[in-house]
């Protein structure tokens, strides 16, 4: 959905990079992506699905190899780690901003790519609450045998360039400039 909004109806040849096809969560993200583009965004086409084992160097080499082979894509959807490596390859080949990048979470290595706008958007999943709720439900079960709910929902957020304040700006947003 985020890529569809960013595409604005344009046709996008899209590369999916996943950590591993052996990881259920990565496969669920790919399946959800396919279901959404089929239902709502017929202009988004998946040209390839590649595995990077959640590794930046592997991701970088993979994207560079695809570019060298002449693969044409206007979007990259990363279901797991290796985001900074893919971004580095896009930047090296002058594709920063030309290729839409959608990924998950915000980690230290990706912040510079958020700030420059190379990452179009990332989907934050409240990792603290995910971890806390799992441990909390286990604690409750061990303490008094209470069964966990079938589903626990945590907050998702869409992280875009404007999420990160400009480093040089220290003025509050609501402060008006002084005019003499």
Coordinates of C-alpha atoms in Angstrom, one line a residue:
X1 CA 0.0 0.0 0.0
X2 CA 2.8 2.4 0.8
X3 CA 4.5 1.7 -2.5
X4 CA 1.2 2.1 -4.3
X5 CA 0.7 5.5 -2.7
X6 CA 4.3 6.5 -3.6
X7 CA 3.8 5.3 -7.1
X8 CA 0.8 7.6 -7.7
X9 CA -0.6 5.2 -10.4
X10 CA 2.7 4.9 -12.2
X11 CA 3.9 1.6 -13.6
X12 CA 6.7 0.3 -11.4
X13 CA 8.9 -2.7 -12.1
X14 CA 9.7 -3.9 -8.6
X15 CA 12.4 -6.0 -7.1
X16 CA 11.7 -7.8 -3.9
X17 CA 14.7 -8.5 -1.6
X18 CA 13.9 -10.8 1.2
X19 CA 16.1 -12.1 4.0
X20 CA 15.3 -15.8 3.5
X21 CA 12.5 -17.7 1.9
X22 CA 12.8 -20.0 4.9
X23 CA 11.5 -17.4 7.3
X24 CA 7.7 -17.4 7.7
X25 CA 7.5 -13.6 8.4
X26 CA 9.4 -12.7 5.3
X27 CA 7.2 -15.0 3.2
X28 CA 4.1 -13.4 4.8
X29 CA 5.3 -10.0 3.8
X30 CA 5.8 -11.1 0.2
X31 CA 2.4 -12.8 0.1
X32 CA 0.8 -9.6 1.5
X33 CA 2.6 -7.5 -1.0
X34 CA 1.4 -9.7 -3.9
X35 CA -2.2 -9.7 -2.6
X36 CA -2.2 -5.9 -2.3
X37 CA -0.8 -5.1 -5.7
X38 CA -3.1 -7.6 -7.3
X39 CA -6.1 -6.1 -5.6
X40 CA -5.3 -2.4 -5.8
X41 CA -2.1 -1.5 -7.7
X42 CA -2.1 -3.3 -11.1
X43 CA 0.7 -1.1 -12.3
X44 CA 3.2 -2.6 -9.8
X45 CA 4.9 -5.6 -11.3
X46 CA 7.3 -7.9 -9.4
X47 CA 10.3 -8.7 -11.7
X48 CA 12.3 -10.8 -9.3
X49 CA 12.6 -12.0 -5.7
X50 CA 16.1 -12.3 -4.3
X51 CA 17.5 -13.5 -0.9
X52 CA 20.1 -11.5 0.9
X53 CA 20.3 -13.4 4.2
X54 CA 19.6 -10.1 6.1
X55 CA 23.2 -9.0 5.2
X56 CA 24.1 -5.6 3.9
X57 CA 27.1 -6.8 1.9
X58 CA 25.1 -9.5 0.2
X59 CA 22.3 -7.1 -0.5
X60 CA 24.8 -4.5 -2.0
X61 CA 26.4 -7.2 -4.3
X62 CA 23.0 -8.5 -5.3
X63 CA 21.6 -5.1 -6.4
X64 CA 24.9 -4.3 -8.2
X65 CA 24.7 -7.6 -10.0
X66 CA 21.2 -7.0 -11.1
X67 CA 22.1 -3.5 -12.3
X68 CA 25.1 -4.9 -14.2
X69 CA 22.8 -7.5 -15.8
X70 CA 20.6 -4.7 -17.1
X71 CA 17.6 -5.4 -14.9
X72 CA 15.4 -2.3 -15.0
X73 CA 13.4 -1.6 -11.9
X74 CA 11.9 1.5 -10.4
X75 CA 11.2 0.2 -6.9
X76 CA 12.8 -2.1 -4.4
X77 CA 10.8 -3.7 -1.6
X78 CA 12.9 -5.1 1.2
X79 CA 11.2 -7.5 3.6
X80 CA 14.0 -7.8 6.1
X81 CA 17.6 -6.7 6.8
X82 CA 20.2 -5.6 4.3
X83 CA 18.6 -2.3 3.6
X84 CA 21.7 -0.1 3.9
X85 CA 23.6 -2.4 1.5
X86 CA 20.9 -2.1 -1.2
X87 CA 20.8 1.7 -0.7
X88 CA 24.5 1.9 -1.0
X89 CA 24.4 0.1 -4.4
X90 CA 21.6 2.3 -5.6
X91 CA 23.5 5.4 -4.5
X92 CA 26.8 4.2 -6.1
X93 CA 25.0 3.8 -9.5
X94 CA 23.3 7.2 -9.3
X95 CA 19.8 5.7 -8.7
X96 CA 19.1 7.4 -5.4
X97 CA 15.7 9.0 -5.6
X98 CA 15.0 7.4 -9.0
X99 CA 14.2 4.1 -7.4
X100 CA 11.6 4.0 -4.7
X101 CA 12.7 2.0 -1.7
X102 CA 10.2 0.6 0.8
X103 CA 11.6 -1.3 3.8
X104 CA 10.9 -2.2 7.4
X105 CA 12.1 -0.6 10.6
X106 CA 14.6 2.1 11.3
X107 CA 18.1 1.1 12.2
X108 CA 21.2 3.2 12.6
X109 CA 22.7 2.2 9.2
X110 CA 19.6 3.3 7.3
X111 CA 19.1 6.7 8.9
X112 CA 21.4 8.5 6.4
X113 CA 19.4 7.1 3.6
X114 CA 16.2 8.3 5.2
X115 CA 17.6 11.7 5.6
X116 CA 18.6 12.0 2.0
X117 CA 15.3 10.6 0.8
X118 CA 16.8 7.5 -0.9
X119 CA 14.5 5.5 1.3
X120 CA 11.0 6.4 0.3
X121 CA 9.4 5.0 3.4
X122 CA 10.0 2.4 6.0
X123 CA 7.4 0.6 8.1
X124 CA 8.1 0.7 11.8
X125 CA 6.6 -2.0 13.9
X126 CA 7.2 -0.9 17.5
X127 CA 9.9 -3.5 18.2
X128 CA 10.0 -2.7 21.9
X129 CA 6.3 -3.6 22.3
X130 CA 6.6 -6.7 20.2
X131 CA 9.4 -8.0 22.4
X132 CA 7.7 -6.8 25.6
X133 CA 4.3 -8.3 24.8
X134 CA 5.8 -11.7 24.0
X135 CA 7.8 -11.8 27.3
X136 CA 4.8 -10.5 29.2
X137 CA 2.4 -13.1 27.9
X138 CA 4.9 -15.9 28.7
X139 CA 5.4 -14.4 32.2
X140 CA 1.6 -14.4 32.8
X141 CA 1.3 -17.9 31.5
X142 CA 4.0 -19.2 33.8
X143 CA 2.7 -17.2 36.8
X144 CA -0.9 -18.1 36.7
X145 CA -1.5 -20.2 33.6
X146 CA -3.5 -17.5 31.8
X147 CA -3.6 -18.2 28.1
X148 CA -2.4 -15.4 25.8
X149 CA -4.9 -13.8 23.4
X150 CA -5.0 -15.3 19.9
X151 CA -3.6 -12.0 18.5
X152 CA -1.7 -9.1 19.9
X153 CA -1.7 -6.0 17.8
X154 CA 1.1 -3.4 18.1
X155 CA 1.4 0.0 16.5
X156 CA 2.8 0.4 13.0
X157 CA 4.1 3.7 11.7
X158 CA 5.2 4.9 8.3
X159 CA 8.6 6.5 8.6
X160 CA 9.5 9.1 5.9
X161 CA 12.3 11.6 5.4
X162 CA 10.5 14.3 7.4
X163 CA 10.6 12.0 10.4
X164 CA 14.3 12.9 10.9
X165 CA 15.0 16.5 11.8
X166 CA 17.5 18.3 9.8
X167 CA 20.9 18.1 11.6
X168 CA 21.7 21.8 11.2
X169 CA 18.3 23.1 12.4
X170 CA 17.9 23.7 16.1
X171 CA 15.0 26.1 16.0
X172 CA 11.6 24.9 17.1
X173 CA 9.1 24.7 14.2
X174 CA 6.7 27.2 15.7
X175 CA 9.3 29.9 16.2
X176 CA 8.9 32.8 13.8
X177 CA 11.9 34.6 12.4
X178 CA 12.7 38.0 13.8
X179 CA 12.2 40.7 11.1
X180 CA 13.7 44.2 11.7

